[in-house]
Amino acid sequence: MLHTGPGNISPAMRHIERPSAWKIALLAGFVTQLLLLVFVTAIGLQQLEVATDKLNQVVDVHMRKQTLTTTMVVNARERTIVILMLAKTLDPVERANLLNQFSDNGSAFAIARQALLKLPLSAREQGLLTRQGRLTSIAQPIQLQVIDLINADFTEAAEDLVLTQAIPMQNQVVSALSQLDAEAQKVARVASSRAREDHVMARQWMFLLSGAALFIGVFVATFVFLYASRVDRERERLSTEDPLTGLPNRMLFMDRLEQSLIRAERHQTLVGVMFIDLDRFKRVNDTLGHASGDTLICDVAKRLRATIRAEDIVARLGGDEFVVVVGDITAIKHILQIVEKMLAAVAAPYQIAERELFSSCSIGISVYPHDGDNSGDLLKNADTAMYHAKNGGRNRFQLYDPAMNAMAEERLQLETDLHYALGRNELILHYQPQVNLNTGRLHAVEALVRWSHPEKGLLSPAVFLEMLEETGQIVDVGRKLLETACHQTAGWHAAGHTHLEIAVNVSSKEFWHEGLIPGVQTALAQSGLPPHALQLELTEGIFMENMDAAVKRVQELKALGITVSVDDFGTGYSSLAHLKRFPIDVLKIDRYFVKDVQHDPVNVALIRSILSLSHDLKLENVAEGVETLAQLECLRKLGCPIVQGYFISRPVPAEQISSLLDHDWLPAFSLAHHVHPKLTAI
Ligand code: C2E
Ligand code: MG
Ligand code: MG
């Protein structure tokens, strides 16, 4: 299984985690509780205040009722006594005083009653007060009658009336008032007990809601804890795992490598670090699309995982880069056995997007403790070794050597120098002749870039072309070289060699750049070179990247009057079947097929099919890399009309081409007397 769970993370790595789930949960729970408690307390306090207000109001009303009722009772009683005394006294002054008091008592009674009526009264209190009113309205005329009798000096009759009617009547009024007082007390009791109940209720609610707040807080904390743990786990997984393959990513890998080193130090064993990079992966991506590229990466990941033990590590560092770590090793040869297995596993055919695909990888190896005692150095050195493996021809491995670092530094320096090379006119063109076997004359020259480095001398494109492509400088460089080549060839034309053609290489980046066609037009216009004398060399990879778009663009180029060739044919992913779709004029047979042509019947057969198909498709052919007369002889026999290679001439500066323009190669070929019948047609 590819997945490596977070359980493999060391404590050191856990240290750099963000606040853990339980801390977040605790905080969330605490905040929720705090908010709820503040809310509950505010509501509770308000309820308590309302209940207390109610209680105060009840007490206040009751006290006022009681005072007023007492006032009424006192005045009613006093009035009874006053009226009795009035009936008994004969002294006019005392009588006058008593009459005043009688009247004062009446007023005080009436005022108290009036005030009582304004207070909140229960129905029964209302009823009792109405009854008292009715009784008073009966008692009052009797009392007035008594006063009239007194004023008329009928004291005996007055006294009699007082005793028989006024006092009993007034007693009834007082009795009604006593009932009213009792009733008021009862009402007050009920109201106060209700207010007290409200109070108790408010307190109970407060307790209940506080409990609920506590519960909700715990609930929120649990929920947040579960959620945060899940988010944490997911984040941890994403931060340590490569999403495409499920392999550990660089961070987890470095951590696990460090653990391996600690173990190796303890057990005195070796650790092998293998830096793996797929060869020409970009080509798969460009040709078959990113989905296929991703599938290939996943397949490679599975195969690498399958070649090592469960306790060893495979990680993806990004793109097409993997790294494998094997521990508990006692001899380097054991590491190399594993590497051989990995090379074979990656090189086995793949079934992707319903087609069979081949891939390979380059592996750089560093070994603990020889090539470094820490993870950073070991990885860096394995990377450096991988770079050398790649340069050494791909599909191979390379053990790290300390001298490699010096080379890496040199490359870095070269990259910096290259940055200034174009501005300083250090990028120059050499030209390599293509000779017609039939005439023995120079048919065309191919322009090949060289870097005239101020310290290192003349450098071949193998050293710097990739750098130019990586940085995108190739577009500007290519445009300038095209102008130089056209200008140079126009000069040869002006010197009378009007048949001469110039072939210029165009890389994929240059081809797809929107400035290509305007660049060709400018180069032709500025130099005055006839378009038919210019040939652009493309690689088959360009067509495979996007066949339709490439065909359209080539047709646009051809509309300018120039010719187009396919360079290094047979080395890419295309097949002979694709050839009929390429709207080209010339097909250059790669030197790989030419190399063994005199010994290898397979190469002979291949060249024969290429030539035959080219003939049917009306394409011209040029054989590259002809180094010997024997090769040339074979190609001649097979019917290849034009050759290019060291046997004719190496790429040389323009001045040397001038002297070759009139050169006749036929004697050198010793072919003058037996020309192949097919060649005469060209
Ligand atoms: P290419 O276009 O296939 O060029 C032929 C290469 O084979 C040249 O290498 C040439 O020197 C070499 N060669 C020619 N005859 C022989 C032979 O008989 N034997 C052997 N072993 N090699 C032979 P060079 O000049 O190093 O160029 C390498 C590649 O760099 C070229 O391959 C071409 O793809 C690219 N290149 C060169 N100049 C330019 C340029 O100006 N622009 C672009 N985009 N690419 C260029
Ligand atoms: Mg070429
Ligand atoms: Mg070539």
XYZ file of C-alpha atoms and ligand atoms in Angstrom:
730
model
C 0.000 0.000 0.000
C 1.322 3.412 -0.932
C -0.302 5.324 1.842
C 1.924 6.276 4.727
C -0.164 7.414 7.638
C 0.586 10.321 9.936
C 1.410 7.737 12.599
C 4.881 7.686 11.093
C 5.607 11.294 11.922
C 8.291 11.796 14.501
C 7.599 13.724 17.730
C 9.903 16.462 16.436
C 7.597 17.004 13.512
C 4.491 17.004 15.643
C 6.078 19.868 17.518
C 5.630 22.238 14.646
C 1.872 21.587 14.560
C -0.645 24.372 15.111
C -2.770 24.557 18.312
C -4.200 21.092 18.839
C -7.876 20.165 18.540
C -8.507 19.871 22.238
C -7.184 23.368 22.883
C -9.453 24.848 20.249
C -12.382 22.804 21.632
C -11.697 23.937 25.179
C -11.618 27.538 24.100
C -14.806 27.193 22.035
C -16.608 25.469 24.951
C -15.421 28.067 27.430
C -16.444 30.982 25.233
C -19.877 29.434 24.587
C -20.416 28.888 28.298
C -19.278 32.372 29.150
C -21.605 33.957 26.616
C -24.555 31.825 27.697
C -23.893 32.499 31.377
C -23.704 36.241 30.789
C -26.980 36.013 28.905
C -28.663 33.863 31.547
C -27.420 36.087 34.371
C -28.707 39.197 32.611
C -32.151 37.637 32.096
C -32.195 36.210 35.653
C -31.241 39.510 37.206
C -33.918 41.276 35.259
C -36.518 38.715 36.354
C -35.424 39.067 39.987
C -35.706 42.818 39.731
C -39.227 42.515 38.331
C -40.184 40.119 41.157
C -38.661 42.419 43.791
C -40.438 45.443 42.299
C -43.688 43.553 42.430
C -43.110 42.654 46.070
C -42.253 46.239 46.961
C -45.344 47.437 45.188
C -47.510 44.952 47.069
C -46.064 46.073 50.407
C -46.463 49.733 49.509
C -50.074 49.407 48.343
C -50.966 47.319 51.330
C -49.460 49.831 53.764
C -51.308 52.687 52.160
C -54.562 50.733 52.174
C -54.068 49.892 55.795
C -53.307 53.489 56.751
C -56.295 54.791 54.847
C -58.650 52.142 56.235
C -57.382 52.862 59.755
C -57.899 56.599 59.163
C -61.461 55.897 58.067
C -62.126 53.627 61.047
C -60.626 56.121 63.523
C -62.627 59.010 62.072
C -65.832 56.966 61.952
C -65.380 55.990 65.595
C -64.480 59.521 66.650
C -67.525 60.776 64.834
C -69.680 58.361 66.877
C -68.141 59.621 70.102
C -68.432 63.277 69.014
C -72.052 62.914 68.085
C -72.758 61.259 71.455
C -70.989 64.059 73.296
C -72.882 66.661 71.258
C -76.133 65.108 72.353
C -75.066 65.342 76.006
C -73.419 68.817 76.264
C -75.267 72.049 76.867
C -72.234 74.345 76.750
C -72.463 76.320 73.494
C -68.643 76.709 73.185
C -67.999 73.022 73.632
C -70.830 72.254 71.261
C -69.255 74.503 68.650
C -65.925 72.745 69.153
C -67.521 69.371 68.882
C -69.354 70.383 65.738
C -66.030 71.439 64.213
C -64.471 68.153 65.132
C -67.510 66.326 63.750
C -67.032 68.115 60.473
C -63.205 67.500 60.470
C -63.764 63.812 61.092
C -66.139 63.735 58.162
C -63.681 65.424 55.839
C -60.763 63.217 56.915
C -62.979 60.159 56.392
C -64.010 61.335 52.921
C -60.427 62.156 51.866
C -59.148 58.782 53.055
C -61.943 57.025 51.189
C -61.257 59.010 48.070
C -57.552 58.021 48.242
C -58.461 54.398 48.883
C -60.592 54.311 45.753
C -57.574 55.324 43.668
C -55.532 52.358 44.857
C -55.662 48.980 43.033
C -58.511 47.079 44.675
C -59.727 43.542 44.322
C -63.360 42.912 43.419
C -64.146 41.966 46.972
C -62.442 45.091 48.315
C -64.481 47.130 45.834
C -67.611 45.380 47.039
C -66.838 46.068 50.700
C -66.063 49.710 49.967
C -69.350 50.053 48.075
C -71.160 48.493 51.004
C -69.465 50.918 53.381
C -70.499 53.767 51.079
C -74.060 52.580 51.124
C -74.049 52.272 54.952
C -72.448 55.706 55.283
C -75.107 57.198 53.056
C -77.709 55.791 55.476
C -75.732 56.868 58.574
C -75.067 60.423 57.413
C -78.730 61.715 57.257
C -79.292 60.238 60.741
C -76.285 62.120 62.047
C -77.493 65.339 60.409
C -80.894 64.800 61.949
C -79.183 64.442 65.373
C -77.362 67.731 64.819
C -80.598 69.418 63.793
C -82.237 68.165 67.018
C -79.290 69.409 69.080
C -79.420 72.789 67.376
C -83.145 72.955 68.241
C -82.222 72.009 71.877
C -84.144 68.746 71.760
C -81.258 67.093 73.493
C -83.162 64.181 74.803
C -84.577 63.298 71.453
C -81.119 63.775 69.943
C -79.550 61.476 72.499
C -82.201 58.957 71.912
C -81.639 59.084 68.151
C -77.902 58.750 68.695
C -78.255 55.694 70.849
C -80.938 53.982 68.841
C -79.889 54.750 65.269
C -76.751 56.803 64.717
C -74.361 54.646 66.774
C -75.630 51.255 65.511
C -75.473 52.593 61.976
C -71.970 53.974 62.458
C -70.932 50.644 63.996
C -72.064 48.931 60.843
C -69.874 51.327 58.809
C -66.911 50.554 61.070
C -67.609 46.848 60.782
C -67.606 47.098 56.972
C -64.327 48.951 57.200
C -62.847 46.258 59.462
C -63.856 43.642 56.880
C -62.222 45.799 54.234
C -59.067 45.934 56.305
C -59.076 42.168 56.744
C -59.663 41.732 53.038
C -56.811 44.103 52.181
C -54.519 42.090 54.391
C -55.578 38.923 52.662
C -54.996 40.460 49.228
C -51.575 41.645 50.381
C -50.691 38.180 51.613
C -51.715 36.574 48.330
C -49.841 39.182 46.277
C -46.715 38.956 48.381
C -46.676 35.173 48.252
C -47.113 35.384 44.478
C -44.251 37.843 44.237
C -42.135 35.535 46.391
C -43.020 32.614 44.120
C -41.906 34.698 41.119
C -38.688 35.316 42.916
C -38.162 31.638 43.604
C -39.092 30.817 40.011
C -36.590 33.342 38.650
C -33.885 31.798 40.810
C -34.789 28.292 39.682
C -34.731 29.363 36.049
C -31.325 30.878 36.597
C -30.006 27.636 37.996
C -31.622 25.640 35.228
C -30.312 27.877 32.443
C -26.846 27.954 34.001
C -26.889 24.154 33.960
C -28.058 24.214 30.343
C -25.261 26.677 29.477
C -22.785 24.325 31.063
C -24.213 21.420 29.106
C -24.266 23.368 25.822
C -20.665 24.444 26.467
C -19.605 20.825 26.886
C -21.598 19.876 23.794
C -20.009 22.669 21.732
C -16.555 21.717 23.036
C -17.115 18.074 22.038
C -18.411 19.042 18.619
C -15.562 21.484 17.997
C -13.080 18.911 19.251
C -14.329 16.264 16.806
C -14.440 18.726 13.927
C -11.047 20.264 14.693
C -9.487 16.808 15.056
C -10.813 15.851 11.646
C -9.530 19.095 10.079
C -6.210 18.562 11.863
C -5.902 15.020 10.576
C -6.733 16.120 7.036
C -4.290 19.027 7.223
C -1.617 16.760 8.589
C -2.248 14.268 5.810
C -2.110 16.976 3.128
C 1.003 18.521 4.587
C 2.878 15.232 4.626
C 1.479 13.389 1.647
C 1.785 13.870 -2.085
C -1.834 14.135 -3.267
C -1.258 12.401 -6.614
C 0.520 9.242 -5.482
C -0.228 9.155 -1.758
C 3.512 8.860 -1.131
C 5.170 10.944 1.597
C 6.104 14.407 0.383
C 9.435 16.148 0.892
C 8.671 17.236 4.462
C 7.692 13.793 5.722
C 10.471 12.225 3.698
C 13.180 14.406 5.286
C 11.818 13.532 8.706
C 11.857 9.808 8.014
C 15.297 9.982 6.426
C 16.575 11.575 9.620
C 15.058 8.733 11.642
C 16.794 6.220 9.344
C 20.111 7.995 9.871
C 19.702 7.864 13.653
C 18.998 4.114 13.428
C 21.966 3.575 11.084
C 24.282 5.434 13.437
C 23.130 3.271 16.346
C 23.508 -0.006 14.414
C 26.573 1.036 12.403
C 24.871 0.308 9.070
C 24.681 2.100 5.719
C 21.763 4.046 4.289
C 21.318 4.444 0.553
C 19.557 7.550 -0.792
C 18.443 7.201 -4.397
C 17.338 10.289 -6.302
C 15.198 9.187 -9.249
C 14.149 11.288 -12.215
C 12.129 9.987 -15.155
C 13.810 10.372 -18.512
C 12.072 12.585 -21.048
C 8.960 12.776 -18.906
C 8.128 16.162 -20.376
C 7.812 14.479 -23.750
C 5.137 12.112 -22.405
C 3.300 15.043 -20.852
C 3.493 17.127 -24.023
C 2.699 14.283 -26.372
C 0.027 12.331 -24.522
C -1.350 14.994 -22.194
C -1.136 15.658 -18.472
C -3.635 12.966 -17.490
C -1.400 10.315 -19.048
C 1.623 11.937 -17.423
C -0.123 11.659 -14.038
C -0.988 8.010 -14.651
C 2.616 7.286 -15.538
C 3.796 8.975 -12.325
C 1.353 6.864 -10.282
C 2.451 3.654 -12.025
C 6.109 4.458 -11.436
C 5.319 5.196 -7.757
C 3.684 1.766 -7.400
C 6.548 -0.019 -9.108
C 9.196 1.701 -6.999
C 7.251 0.863 -3.845
C 7.039 -2.754 -4.952
C 10.809 -3.079 -5.391
C 11.690 -2.194 -1.800
C 10.837 -3.488 1.682
C 7.934 -2.074 3.685
C 10.269 -0.300 6.105
C 12.137 1.509 3.309
C 10.947 4.891 2.099
C 9.691 6.064 -1.286
C 8.694 9.692 -1.571
C 7.761 12.014 -4.395
C 9.539 15.323 -4.318
C 7.457 16.839 -7.108
C 7.141 16.576 -10.903
C 8.825 13.398 -12.068
C 11.261 13.265 -9.140
C 11.195 10.456 -6.606
C 13.521 9.540 -3.832
C 14.038 6.139 -2.260
C 15.806 5.449 1.014
C 16.961 1.971 1.991
C 18.322 1.325 5.459
C 19.975 -1.588 7.332
C 22.477 -2.029 4.511
C 25.873 -3.585 5.125
C 27.467 -3.274 1.673
C 27.084 -0.858 -1.222
C 26.550 -3.774 -3.605
C 23.205 -4.399 -1.893
C 22.133 -0.859 -2.729
C 23.173 -1.388 -6.334
C 21.117 -4.592 -6.524
C 18.055 -2.635 -5.466
C 18.879 0.106 -7.979
C 19.129 -2.443 -10.782
C 15.720 -3.764 -9.785
C 14.270 -0.246 -9.829
C 15.711 0.530 -13.272
C 14.210 -2.687 -14.636
C 10.853 -2.041 -12.936
C 10.561 1.478 -14.361
C 11.686 0.358 -17.824
C 8.985 -2.342 -18.178
C 6.185 -1.355 -20.586
C 3.204 0.696 -19.355
C -0.349 0.498 -20.554
C -1.578 4.098 -20.552
C -4.501 5.620 -22.440
C -4.920 2.389 -24.382
C -1.403 2.397 -25.717
C 1.831 0.800 -24.767
C 4.407 3.213 -23.457
C 8.040 2.888 -22.458
C 9.828 4.993 -19.924
C 13.105 4.926 -18.056
C 14.728 6.774 -15.231
C 18.088 8.085 -14.145
C 19.161 7.359 -10.585
C 21.724 9.190 -8.476
C 22.923 7.476 -5.293
C 24.485 8.827 -2.142
C 25.413 6.585 0.768
C 25.443 7.370 4.478
C 27.969 7.896 6.026
C 30.401 8.167 3.053
C 28.612 10.904 1.109
C 27.146 12.906 3.970
C 26.061 12.546 7.579
C 22.855 14.539 7.353
C 19.685 14.340 5.310
C 20.251 17.636 3.454
C 23.729 16.699 2.188
C 22.711 13.165 1.267
C 19.746 14.389 -0.761
C 21.772 17.110 -2.470
C 24.551 14.693 -3.365
C 22.137 12.075 -4.667
C 20.584 14.815 -6.802
C 23.992 15.788 -8.173
C 24.753 12.142 -8.975
C 21.365 11.849 -10.716
C 22.211 14.821 -12.895
C 25.393 13.025 -13.952
C 23.503 9.809 -14.619
C 21.192 11.769 -16.897
C 24.053 13.403 -18.750
C 25.748 10.030 -19.016
C 22.981 8.765 -21.261
C 19.854 8.134 -19.187
C 18.305 4.839 -18.004
C 21.283 4.353 -15.722
C 22.498 4.998 -12.198
C 25.437 6.904 -10.844
C 27.075 6.790 -7.429
C 27.960 10.154 -5.963
C 31.550 11.349 -6.280
C 32.769 14.507 -4.484
C 34.252 15.785 -7.779
C 30.676 16.170 -9.021
C 30.050 19.171 -6.834
C 32.792 21.091 -8.572
C 31.105 20.228 -11.861
C 27.756 21.422 -10.567
C 29.343 24.718 -9.604
C 30.876 24.961 -13.027
C 27.463 24.485 -14.579
C 26.056 27.254 -12.424
C 28.859 29.545 -13.558
C 28.155 28.571 -17.153
C 24.500 29.486 -16.719
C 25.505 32.927 -15.494
C 27.945 33.403 -18.373
C 25.305 32.314 -20.878
C 23.103 35.117 -19.687
C 25.553 37.620 -21.181
C 26.678 35.531 -24.163
C 24.080 36.810 -26.652
C 24.725 40.474 -25.831
C 28.478 39.930 -26.264
C 27.986 38.147 -29.616
C 29.619 35.007 -28.234
C 26.992 32.764 -29.855
C 28.161 32.130 -33.384
C 27.259 29.801 -36.230
C 29.267 27.056 -37.818
C 28.067 25.470 -41.023
C 28.160 21.824 -42.014
C 27.931 20.868 -45.687
C 25.345 18.518 -47.145
C 26.640 16.988 -50.357
C 24.725 15.558 -53.283
C 26.190 12.116 -54.008
C 25.151 12.442 -57.610
C 26.952 15.665 -58.450
C 29.592 15.591 -55.718
C 28.718 19.242 -55.073
C 27.704 21.096 -51.985
C 23.928 21.127 -51.980
C 23.222 22.886 -48.677
C 24.760 23.801 -45.359
C 23.286 23.299 -41.902
C 23.776 26.161 -39.452
C 24.856 24.885 -36.020
C 25.279 27.140 -33.039
C 28.545 27.348 -31.072
C 29.429 29.334 -28.008
C 32.739 31.066 -28.275
C 33.364 31.217 -24.529
C 36.050 33.757 -23.512
C 37.808 31.227 -21.199
C 36.603 27.784 -22.200
C 36.911 28.216 -25.965
C 34.370 26.805 -28.411
C 31.497 25.019 -26.685
C 29.057 22.668 -28.414
C 25.269 23.063 -28.095
C 25.177 19.910 -25.937
C 26.667 22.050 -23.157
C 24.320 25.017 -23.303
C 21.293 24.403 -25.529
C 19.217 22.917 -22.707
C 20.030 25.930 -20.529
C 18.882 28.259 -23.307
C 15.656 26.303 -23.602
C 15.041 26.180 -19.867
C 15.422 29.941 -19.517
C 13.487 30.714 -22.703
C 16.509 32.614 -24.087
C 16.395 30.239 -27.046
C 13.691 32.398 -28.671
C 15.863 35.525 -28.884
C 18.982 33.521 -29.665
C 17.172 31.589 -32.412
C 15.844 34.769 -34.030
C 19.278 36.346 -34.138
C 20.948 33.178 -35.464
C 18.307 32.881 -38.170
C 19.053 36.429 -39.298
C 22.803 35.701 -39.304
C 22.345 32.465 -41.291
C 20.126 34.156 -43.894
C 22.482 37.076 -44.180
C 25.484 34.756 -44.590
C 23.766 32.613 -47.235
C 22.607 35.706 -49.125
C 26.302 36.656 -49.264
C 27.183 33.260 -50.816
C 24.331 33.715 -53.283
C 25.702 37.127 -54.197
C 29.066 35.454 -54.830
C 27.347 33.306 -57.483
C 26.368 30.179 -55.573
C 22.669 30.702 -56.022
C 21.838 26.987 -55.766
C 23.012 26.853 -52.103
C 20.419 26.169 -49.421
C 20.679 26.843 -45.711
C 19.154 24.596 -43.038
C 18.413 26.172 -39.655
C 17.391 24.204 -36.551
C 14.235 25.277 -34.699
C 13.503 23.943 -31.221
C 10.020 23.292 -29.896
C 9.941 26.519 -27.854
C 10.938 28.577 -30.889
C 8.445 26.783 -33.099
C 5.444 27.531 -30.882
C 6.492 31.101 -30.179
C 4.225 33.652 -31.851
C 7.288 35.535 -33.142
C 8.437 32.658 -35.392
C 6.696 33.622 -38.644
C 7.372 37.378 -38.340
C 10.973 36.445 -37.454
C 11.373 34.353 -40.626
C 9.807 37.133 -42.727
C 12.168 39.724 -41.237
C 15.242 37.529 -41.720
C 14.335 36.914 -45.370
C 13.422 40.536 -46.065
C 16.522 41.972 -44.410
C 18.931 39.562 -46.083
C 17.242 39.422 -49.470
C 17.619 35.617 -49.470
C 15.031 33.893 -51.710
C 12.657 31.933 -49.458
C 13.186 28.605 -51.276
C 16.845 28.686 -50.141
C 15.805 28.524 -46.474
C 14.961 25.248 -44.781
C 13.788 24.968 -41.163
C 14.641 21.730 -39.318
C 11.985 20.579 -36.824
C 11.989 17.485 -34.653
C 9.185 14.922 -34.858
C 8.411 15.682 -31.191
C 6.942 19.007 -32.281
C 4.326 17.178 -34.352
C 3.618 14.730 -31.564
C 2.979 17.556 -29.077
C -0.028 18.761 -31.034
C -0.350 17.311 -34.497
C -3.146 19.573 -35.792
C -1.615 22.823 -34.553
C 1.854 21.797 -35.785
C 0.556 20.893 -39.242
C -1.243 24.250 -39.457
C 1.865 26.154 -38.438
C 4.116 24.280 -40.860
C 1.670 25.079 -43.636
C 1.860 28.758 -42.688
C 5.654 28.571 -42.817
C 5.572 26.860 -46.189
C 3.248 29.564 -47.451
C 6.220 31.900 -47.059
C 7.990 29.820 -49.712
C 10.507 28.133 -47.446
C 11.009 24.374 -47.027
C 10.662 22.337 -43.858
C 12.493 19.186 -42.793
C 12.143 16.687 -39.980
C 15.444 16.255 -38.152
C 16.713 13.141 -36.335
C 13.842 11.074 -37.737
C 13.317 7.778 -35.960
C 14.439 8.823 -32.485
C 11.146 10.165 -31.149
C 7.810 8.632 -30.329
C 6.386 9.003 -33.808
C 6.235 6.154 -36.247
C 6.430 5.799 -39.987
C 2.639 5.820 -39.977
C 2.642 9.406 -38.730
C 4.906 10.535 -41.516
C 2.157 10.961 -44.067
C 0.563 13.622 -41.893
C 3.709 15.793 -41.698
C 3.473 18.440 -44.454
C 7.243 18.492 -44.935
C 9.730 18.513 -47.808
C 12.803 16.765 -46.427
C 13.376 13.913 -43.998
C 16.725 13.636 -42.255
C 17.668 10.115 -41.242
C 19.225 10.133 -37.769
C 22.859 9.141 -37.443
C 21.819 6.360 -35.045
C 20.656 4.352 -38.109
C 23.667 5.355 -40.176
C 26.201 4.345 -37.520
C 26.098 0.583 -38.112
C 24.563 0.566 -41.525
C 27.340 -1.552 -43.053
C 27.023 -4.286 -40.357
C 23.462 -4.189 -39.089
C 20.813 -5.649 -41.405
C 18.038 -4.186 -39.206
C 19.331 -0.647 -39.770
C 19.605 -1.378 -43.481
C 15.993 -2.517 -43.518
C 14.889 0.534 -41.587
C 16.707 2.972 -43.875
C 15.273 1.151 -46.849
C 11.716 1.566 -45.546
C 12.284 5.225 -44.702
C 13.648 5.879 -48.193
C 10.857 3.966 -49.873
C 8.142 5.746 -47.883
C 9.828 9.107 -48.489
C 9.848 8.328 -52.193
C 6.096 7.599 -52.124
C 5.431 10.769 -50.152
C 7.724 12.752 -52.430
C 10.085 13.722 -49.675
C 13.792 14.333 -50.090
C 16.216 12.507 -47.785
C 19.405 13.505 -46.069
C 21.456 10.961 -44.101
C 23.138 12.430 -41.043
C 26.354 11.392 -39.307
C 28.177 9.846 -42.225
C 31.659 9.322 -40.889
C 33.213 6.757 -43.198
C 33.436 5.916 -46.847
C 31.919 2.516 -46.049
C 28.807 4.149 -44.604
C 28.594 6.465 -47.576
C 28.911 3.513 -49.942
C 26.053 1.707 -48.185
C 23.833 4.758 -48.269
C 24.592 5.248 -51.913
C 23.594 1.645 -52.606
C 20.369 2.084 -50.655
C 19.570 5.134 -52.755
C 20.013 7.987 -50.312
C 20.840 11.070 -52.407
C 22.253 13.573 -49.916
C 24.670 13.016 -47.029
C 25.995 15.057 -44.163
C 28.718 14.043 -41.746
C 32.302 14.219 -40.612
C 33.379 12.217 -43.649
C 32.409 15.199 -45.810
C 33.246 17.921 -43.306
C 32.774 18.831 -39.690
C 30.745 21.988 -39.018
C 33.121 24.854 -39.857
C 33.122 28.692 -39.713
C 31.571 30.529 -42.665
C 34.983 31.467 -44.184
C 35.884 27.811 -44.614
C 32.569 27.089 -46.339
C 33.489 29.652 -49.025
C 36.437 27.483 -50.031
C 34.222 24.361 -50.141
C 31.567 25.916 -52.367
C 33.457 25.004 -55.521
C 34.810 21.757 -54.170
C 34.110 18.531 -56.043
C 33.708 15.522 -53.768
C 33.235 12.917 -56.470
C 36.889 11.880 -56.558
C 36.809 11.440 -52.820
C 33.782 9.186 -53.128
C 35.456 7.284 -55.999
C 31.968 7.116 -57.353
C 32.444 9.105 -60.543
C 32.320 6.042 -62.794
C 29.456 4.049 -61.244
C 26.621 6.396 -60.359
C 23.544 4.676 -58.954
C 20.657 4.832 -61.447
C 18.311 6.231 -58.756
C 20.622 9.137 -57.987
C 20.472 10.502 -61.502
C 16.912 11.530 -60.886
C 17.965 14.110 -58.257
P 21.312 18.191 -35.334
O 20.452 19.247 -35.904
O 20.912 16.776 -35.577
O 22.755 18.467 -35.870
C 23.662 17.493 -36.203
C 24.592 17.256 -35.090
O 25.374 16.122 -35.372
C 25.570 18.397 -34.874
O 25.912 18.454 -33.537
C 26.745 17.940 -35.690
O 27.974 18.506 -35.287
C 26.716 16.484 -35.407
N 27.335 15.730 -36.487
C 27.361 16.017 -37.796
N 27.985 15.051 -38.481
C 28.376 14.122 -37.572
C 29.064 12.886 -37.664
O 29.479 12.427 -38.696
N 29.266 12.196 -36.508
C 28.836 12.664 -35.330
N 29.060 11.947 -34.265
N 28.173 13.829 -35.205
C 27.942 14.546 -36.318
P 25.963 19.777 -32.772
O 26.439 20.866 -33.600
O 26.621 19.493 -31.485
O 24.433 20.051 -32.535
C 23.679 19.219 -31.771
C 22.218 19.553 -31.855
O 21.963 20.817 -31.312
C 21.708 19.647 -33.265
O 21.453 18.384 -33.763
C 20.491 20.477 -33.123
O 19.411 19.690 -32.722
C 20.880 21.375 -32.001
N 21.296 22.676 -32.530
C 22.471 23.035 -33.051
N 22.424 24.310 -33.427
C 21.206 24.765 -33.133
C 20.556 26.036 -33.300
O 21.085 27.009 -33.815
N 19.256 26.112 -32.870
C 18.629 25.055 -32.320
N 17.373 25.197 -31.942
N 19.206 23.853 -32.168
C 20.483 23.727 -32.573
Mg 19.649 19.642 -37.482
Mg 20.037 15.782 -36.727
